[in-house]
Amino acid sequence: VVTVGNVTNSNLKRKGLETFVKAAAYLPDLRFVLIGEHRDNSINHLRAIKTQNVELIGYVNDEQLLEYYQKAKVYVQVSAHEGFGIAMAEAMSCGCVPVVTDRGAIPEVVADTGFYVPYDDPKTTAEAIKNALKSNKGGEARKRIEGNFTLAIRENRLIKIINEVTK
């Protein structure tokens, strides 16, 4: 189970990093990996509340990040608000089943290929992770990204919008 986000005081709640770490306590037999640069002292808070099954990985390069996505079965994005969610889309393209909130643009990216949870609810997040692990939605998630969000598709959509606006 993986999530990606720089560890900062604001991201503890905004990106749901604290919720991710707390959810791990309900699933002690699973490995939870939080990847992201440790930018301030908030990492100390996560260290204080984490259980033994949580790994707080700092910065990784793109190649290493891809390896984490490929090893993971579930990607968690339990943000208070979120734009497109690049890390989430990258994980989905590797076949990770998303466990997400319905905030911001997340539902547009995930659609019906993942599991939705309320914001700031570690217990429900843990239940959704269990369900995601049993599901076959990883392939659907990958197809959703490949069919809707590749660079070529996004480029064509942008050109179409620009052409419509400049008419």
PDB file of C-alpha atoms in Angstrom:
ATOM      1  CA  VAL A   1       0.000   0.000   0.000  1.00  0.00           C
ATOM      2  CA  VAL A   2       1.619   3.253  -1.106  1.00  0.00           C
ATOM      3  CA  THR A   3       1.031   6.998  -1.123  1.00  0.00           C
ATOM      4  CA  VAL A   4       3.163   9.876  -2.351  1.00  0.00           C
ATOM      5  CA  GLY A   5       3.352  13.377  -0.921  1.00  0.00           C
ATOM      6  CA  ASN A   6       5.975  15.691   0.456  1.00  0.00           C
ATOM      7  CA  VAL A   7       5.890  15.602   4.235  1.00  0.00           C
ATOM      8  CA  THR A   8       5.038  19.091   5.480  1.00  0.00           C
ATOM      9  CA  ASN A   9       2.870  20.404   8.296  1.00  0.00           C
ATOM     10  CA  SER A  10       0.174  21.476   5.831  1.00  0.00           C
ATOM     11  CA  ASN A  11       0.245  18.153   3.953  1.00  0.00           C
ATOM     12  CA  LEU A  12      -0.367  16.101   7.099  1.00  0.00           C
ATOM     13  CA  LYS A  13      -4.051  17.000   6.795  1.00  0.00           C
ATOM     14  CA  ARG A  14      -4.358  18.452   3.272  1.00  0.00           C
ATOM     15  CA  LYS A  15      -2.856  15.387   1.547  1.00  0.00           C
ATOM     16  CA  GLY A  16      -4.196  12.977   4.165  1.00  0.00           C
ATOM     17  CA  LEU A  17      -0.738  11.754   5.160  1.00  0.00           C
ATOM     18  CA  GLU A  18      -1.770  11.464   8.804  1.00  0.00           C
ATOM     19  CA  THR A  19      -4.888   9.493   7.812  1.00  0.00           C
ATOM     20  CA  PHE A  20      -2.743   7.140   5.720  1.00  0.00           C
ATOM     21  CA  VAL A  21      -0.397   6.465   8.648  1.00  0.00           C
ATOM     22  CA  LYS A  22      -3.291   5.975  11.092  1.00  0.00           C
ATOM     23  CA  ALA A  23      -5.071   3.578   8.700  1.00  0.00           C
ATOM     24  CA  ALA A  24      -2.027   1.301   8.846  1.00  0.00           C
ATOM     25  CA  ALA A  25      -2.747   0.538  12.505  1.00  0.00           C
ATOM     26  CA  TYR A  26      -5.959  -1.265  11.437  1.00  0.00           C
ATOM     27  CA  LEU A  27      -4.024  -3.487   9.001  1.00  0.00           C
ATOM     28  CA  PRO A  28      -0.851  -4.513  10.850  1.00  0.00           C
ATOM     29  CA  ASP A  29      -0.022  -7.338   8.435  1.00  0.00           C
ATOM     30  CA  LEU A  30       0.238  -4.986   5.447  1.00  0.00           C
ATOM     31  CA  ARG A  31       3.193  -2.823   4.442  1.00  0.00           C
ATOM     32  CA  PHE A  32       2.374   0.896   4.129  1.00  0.00           C
ATOM     33  CA  VAL A  33       4.883   3.097   2.307  1.00  0.00           C
ATOM     34  CA  LEU A  34       4.758   6.906   2.350  1.00  0.00           C
ATOM     35  CA  ILE A  35       7.119   8.381  -0.236  1.00  0.00           C
ATOM     36  CA  GLY A  36       7.977  12.060  -0.215  1.00  0.00           C
ATOM     37  CA  GLU A  37      10.602  14.575   0.721  1.00  0.00           C
ATOM     38  CA  HIS A  38      10.712  15.429   4.432  1.00  0.00           C
ATOM     39  CA  ARG A  39      10.559  19.224   4.266  1.00  0.00           C
ATOM     40  CA  ASP A  40      10.007  20.218   7.889  1.00  0.00           C
ATOM     41  CA  ASN A  41       9.628  18.825  11.396  1.00  0.00           C
ATOM     42  CA  SER A  42       6.235  17.235  10.638  1.00  0.00           C
ATOM     43  CA  ILE A  43       8.069  13.975   9.911  1.00  0.00           C
ATOM     44  CA  ASN A  44       8.596  13.727  13.684  1.00  0.00           C
ATOM     45  CA  HIS A  45       4.825  13.689  14.212  1.00  0.00           C
ATOM     46  CA  LEU A  46       4.404  10.852  11.706  1.00  0.00           C
ATOM     47  CA  ARG A  47       7.251   8.911  13.317  1.00  0.00           C
ATOM     48  CA  ALA A  48       5.533   9.304  16.701  1.00  0.00           C
ATOM     49  CA  ILE A  49       2.147   7.970  15.532  1.00  0.00           C
ATOM     50  CA  LYS A  50       3.209   5.321  13.023  1.00  0.00           C
ATOM     51  CA  THR A  51       3.052   1.605  13.616  1.00  0.00           C
ATOM     52  CA  GLN A  52       5.796  -0.857  12.686  1.00  0.00           C
ATOM     53  CA  ASN A  53       4.225  -1.604   9.300  1.00  0.00           C
ATOM     54  CA  VAL A  54       4.708   1.990   8.064  1.00  0.00           C
ATOM     55  CA  GLU A  55       7.811   3.039   6.154  1.00  0.00           C
ATOM     56  CA  LEU A  56       8.505   6.752   5.801  1.00  0.00           C
ATOM     57  CA  ILE A  57      10.638   6.937   2.681  1.00  0.00           C
ATOM     58  CA  GLY A  58      12.128  10.287   1.785  1.00  0.00           C
ATOM     59  CA  TYR A  59      12.810  11.557  -1.711  1.00  0.00           C
ATOM     60  CA  VAL A  60      13.162   8.937  -4.455  1.00  0.00           C
ATOM     61  CA  ASN A  61      14.027   9.452  -8.108  1.00  0.00           C
ATOM     62  CA  ASP A  62      11.559   8.661 -10.901  1.00  0.00           C
ATOM     63  CA  GLU A  63      12.993   5.210 -11.542  1.00  0.00           C
ATOM     64  CA  GLN A  64      12.716   4.257  -7.867  1.00  0.00           C
ATOM     65  CA  LEU A  65       9.192   5.671  -7.678  1.00  0.00           C
ATOM     66  CA  LEU A  66       8.152   3.528 -10.633  1.00  0.00           C
ATOM     67  CA  GLU A  67       9.485   0.453  -8.822  1.00  0.00           C
ATOM     68  CA  TYR A  68       7.365   1.264  -5.762  1.00  0.00           C
ATOM     69  CA  TYR A  69       4.257   1.677  -7.934  1.00  0.00           C
ATOM     70  CA  GLN A  70       4.944  -1.609  -9.705  1.00  0.00           C
ATOM     71  CA  LYS A  71       5.303  -3.486  -6.400  1.00  0.00           C
ATOM     72  CA  ALA A  72       2.190  -1.937  -4.847  1.00  0.00           C
ATOM     73  CA  LYS A  73      -1.359  -3.224  -5.235  1.00  0.00           C
ATOM     74  CA  VAL A  74      -3.105  -0.151  -3.749  1.00  0.00           C
ATOM     75  CA  TYR A  75      -2.473   3.592  -4.021  1.00  0.00           C
ATOM     76  CA  VAL A  76      -4.048   5.861  -1.384  1.00  0.00           C
ATOM     77  CA  GLN A  77      -4.912   9.531  -2.057  1.00  0.00           C
ATOM     78  CA  VAL A  78      -7.099  10.744   0.808  1.00  0.00           C
ATOM     79  CA  SER A  79      -6.679  14.485   0.272  1.00  0.00           C
ATOM     80  CA  ALA A  80      -8.873  17.297   1.564  1.00  0.00           C
ATOM     81  CA  HIS A  81      -8.643  18.802  -1.934  1.00  0.00           C
ATOM     82  CA  GLU A  82      -6.666  17.775  -4.973  1.00  0.00           C
ATOM     83  CA  GLY A  83      -6.028  18.873  -8.522  1.00  0.00           C
ATOM     84  CA  PHE A  84      -5.348  16.287 -11.192  1.00  0.00           C
ATOM     85  CA  GLY A  85      -3.253  14.040  -8.951  1.00  0.00           C
ATOM     86  CA  ILE A  86      -0.205  13.112 -11.028  1.00  0.00           C
ATOM     87  CA  ALA A  87       1.123  10.541  -8.538  1.00  0.00           C
ATOM     88  CA  MET A  88      -2.289   8.882  -8.363  1.00  0.00           C
ATOM     89  CA  ALA A  89      -2.492   8.652 -12.161  1.00  0.00           C
ATOM     90  CA  GLU A  90       1.051   7.281 -12.333  1.00  0.00           C
ATOM     91  CA  ALA A  91       0.205   4.597  -9.772  1.00  0.00           C
ATOM     92  CA  MET A  92      -3.013   3.721 -11.596  1.00  0.00           C
ATOM     93  CA  SER A  93      -1.070   3.375 -14.845  1.00  0.00           C
ATOM     94  CA  CYS A  94       1.006   0.721 -13.049  1.00  0.00           C
ATOM     95  CA  GLY A  95      -2.147  -1.172 -12.066  1.00  0.00           C
ATOM     96  CA  CYS A  96      -2.597   0.108  -8.513  1.00  0.00           C
ATOM     97  CA  VAL A  97      -6.176   0.197  -7.258  1.00  0.00           C
ATOM     98  CA  PRO A  98      -6.908   3.722  -5.984  1.00  0.00           C
ATOM     99  CA  VAL A  99      -8.405   4.348  -2.541  1.00  0.00           C
ATOM    100  CA  VAL A 100      -9.406   8.002  -2.592  1.00  0.00           C
ATOM    101  CA  THR A 101     -11.620  10.791  -1.325  1.00  0.00           C
ATOM    102  CA  ASP A 102     -14.191  12.310  -3.662  1.00  0.00           C
ATOM    103  CA  ARG A 103     -12.586  15.745  -3.424  1.00  0.00           C
ATOM    104  CA  GLY A 104     -11.430  18.025  -6.246  1.00  0.00           C
ATOM    105  CA  ALA A 105     -10.532  16.365  -9.541  1.00  0.00           C
ATOM    106  CA  ILE A 106      -9.943  12.925  -8.016  1.00  0.00           C
ATOM    107  CA  PRO A 107     -13.300  11.455  -9.155  1.00  0.00           C
ATOM    108  CA  GLU A 108     -12.657  12.664 -12.715  1.00  0.00           C
ATOM    109  CA  VAL A 109      -9.438  10.666 -12.812  1.00  0.00           C
ATOM    110  CA  VAL A 110     -10.567   7.571 -10.872  1.00  0.00           C
ATOM    111  CA  ALA A 111     -14.226   7.275 -11.970  1.00  0.00           C
ATOM    112  CA  ASP A 112     -15.418   3.770 -10.996  1.00  0.00           C
ATOM    113  CA  THR A 113     -11.974   2.127 -10.951  1.00  0.00           C
ATOM    114  CA  GLY A 114     -11.307   2.634  -7.250  1.00  0.00           C
ATOM    115  CA  PHE A 115     -12.762   2.868  -3.773  1.00  0.00           C
ATOM    116  CA  TYR A 116     -14.011   6.133  -2.244  1.00  0.00           C
ATOM    117  CA  VAL A 117     -13.691   7.033   1.437  1.00  0.00           C
ATOM    118  CA  PRO A 118     -14.695  10.046   3.532  1.00  0.00           C
ATOM    119  CA  TYR A 119     -11.977  12.585   4.231  1.00  0.00           C
ATOM    120  CA  ASP A 120     -10.015  12.119   7.491  1.00  0.00           C
ATOM    121  CA  ASP A 121     -11.396   8.657   8.312  1.00  0.00           C
ATOM    122  CA  PRO A 122      -8.578   6.162   8.959  1.00  0.00           C
ATOM    123  CA  LYS A 123     -10.858   3.240   9.863  1.00  0.00           C
ATOM    124  CA  THR A 124     -12.953   3.499   6.695  1.00  0.00           C
ATOM    125  CA  THR A 125      -9.761   4.014   4.695  1.00  0.00           C
ATOM    126  CA  ALA A 126      -8.400   0.748   6.114  1.00  0.00           C
ATOM    127  CA  GLU A 127     -11.615  -1.085   5.178  1.00  0.00           C
ATOM    128  CA  ALA A 128     -11.417   0.288   1.644  1.00  0.00           C
ATOM    129  CA  ILE A 129      -7.787  -0.828   1.385  1.00  0.00           C
ATOM    130  CA  LYS A 130      -8.840  -4.367   2.377  1.00  0.00           C
ATOM    131  CA  ASN A 131     -11.534  -4.294  -0.306  1.00  0.00           C
ATOM    132  CA  ALA A 132      -9.112  -2.894  -2.879  1.00  0.00           C
ATOM    133  CA  LEU A 133      -6.666  -5.713  -2.190  1.00  0.00           C
ATOM    134  CA  LYS A 134      -9.403  -8.260  -2.931  1.00  0.00           C
ATOM    135  CA  SER A 135     -10.576  -6.493  -6.095  1.00  0.00           C
ATOM    136  CA  ASN A 136      -9.565  -6.827  -9.720  1.00  0.00           C
ATOM    137  CA  LYS A 137      -9.815  -3.084 -10.379  1.00  0.00           C
ATOM    138  CA  GLY A 138      -6.090  -2.572 -10.983  1.00  0.00           C
ATOM    139  CA  GLY A 139      -6.456  -3.452 -14.663  1.00  0.00           C
ATOM    140  CA  GLU A 140      -9.452  -1.138 -14.977  1.00  0.00           C
ATOM    141  CA  ALA A 141      -7.474   1.684 -13.362  1.00  0.00           C
ATOM    142  CA  ARG A 142      -4.618   1.169 -15.806  1.00  0.00           C
ATOM    143  CA  LYS A 143      -6.994   1.163 -18.791  1.00  0.00           C
ATOM    144  CA  ARG A 144      -8.685   4.335 -17.532  1.00  0.00           C
ATOM    145  CA  ILE A 145      -5.378   6.219 -17.489  1.00  0.00           C
ATOM    146  CA  GLU A 146      -4.206   4.804 -20.821  1.00  0.00           C
ATOM    147  CA  GLY A 147      -7.543   5.606 -22.469  1.00  0.00           C
ATOM    148  CA  ASN A 148      -8.064   9.090 -21.085  1.00  0.00           C
ATOM    149  CA  PHE A 149      -4.926  10.700 -19.741  1.00  0.00           C
ATOM    150  CA  THR A 150      -1.920   9.923 -21.907  1.00  0.00           C
ATOM    151  CA  LEU A 151       0.147  12.899 -23.008  1.00  0.00           C
ATOM    152  CA  ALA A 152      -1.099  12.584 -26.606  1.00  0.00           C
ATOM    153  CA  ILE A 153      -4.752  12.529 -25.535  1.00  0.00           C
ATOM    154  CA  ARG A 154      -4.304  15.514 -23.215  1.00  0.00           C
ATOM    155  CA  GLU A 155      -2.423  17.400 -25.944  1.00  0.00           C
ATOM    156  CA  ASN A 156      -5.208  16.802 -28.485  1.00  0.00           C
ATOM    157  CA  ARG A 157      -7.867  17.933 -25.997  1.00  0.00           C
ATOM    158  CA  LEU A 158      -5.911  21.098 -25.243  1.00  0.00           C
ATOM    159  CA  ILE A 159      -5.501  21.906 -28.945  1.00  0.00           C
ATOM    160  CA  LYS A 160      -9.241  21.392 -29.453  1.00  0.00           C
ATOM    161  CA  ILE A 161     -10.054  23.747 -26.572  1.00  0.00           C
ATOM    162  CA  ILE A 162      -7.623  26.393 -27.855  1.00  0.00           C
ATOM    163  CA  ASN A 163      -9.120  26.162 -31.346  1.00  0.00           C
ATOM    164  CA  GLU A 164     -12.652  26.548 -29.972  1.00  0.00           C
ATOM    165  CA  VAL A 165     -11.709  29.537 -27.817  1.00  0.00           C
ATOM    166  CA  THR A 166      -9.841  31.332 -30.613  1.00  0.00           C
ATOM    167  CA  LYS A 167     -12.601  30.998 -33.232  1.00  0.00           C
TER     168      LYS A 167
END
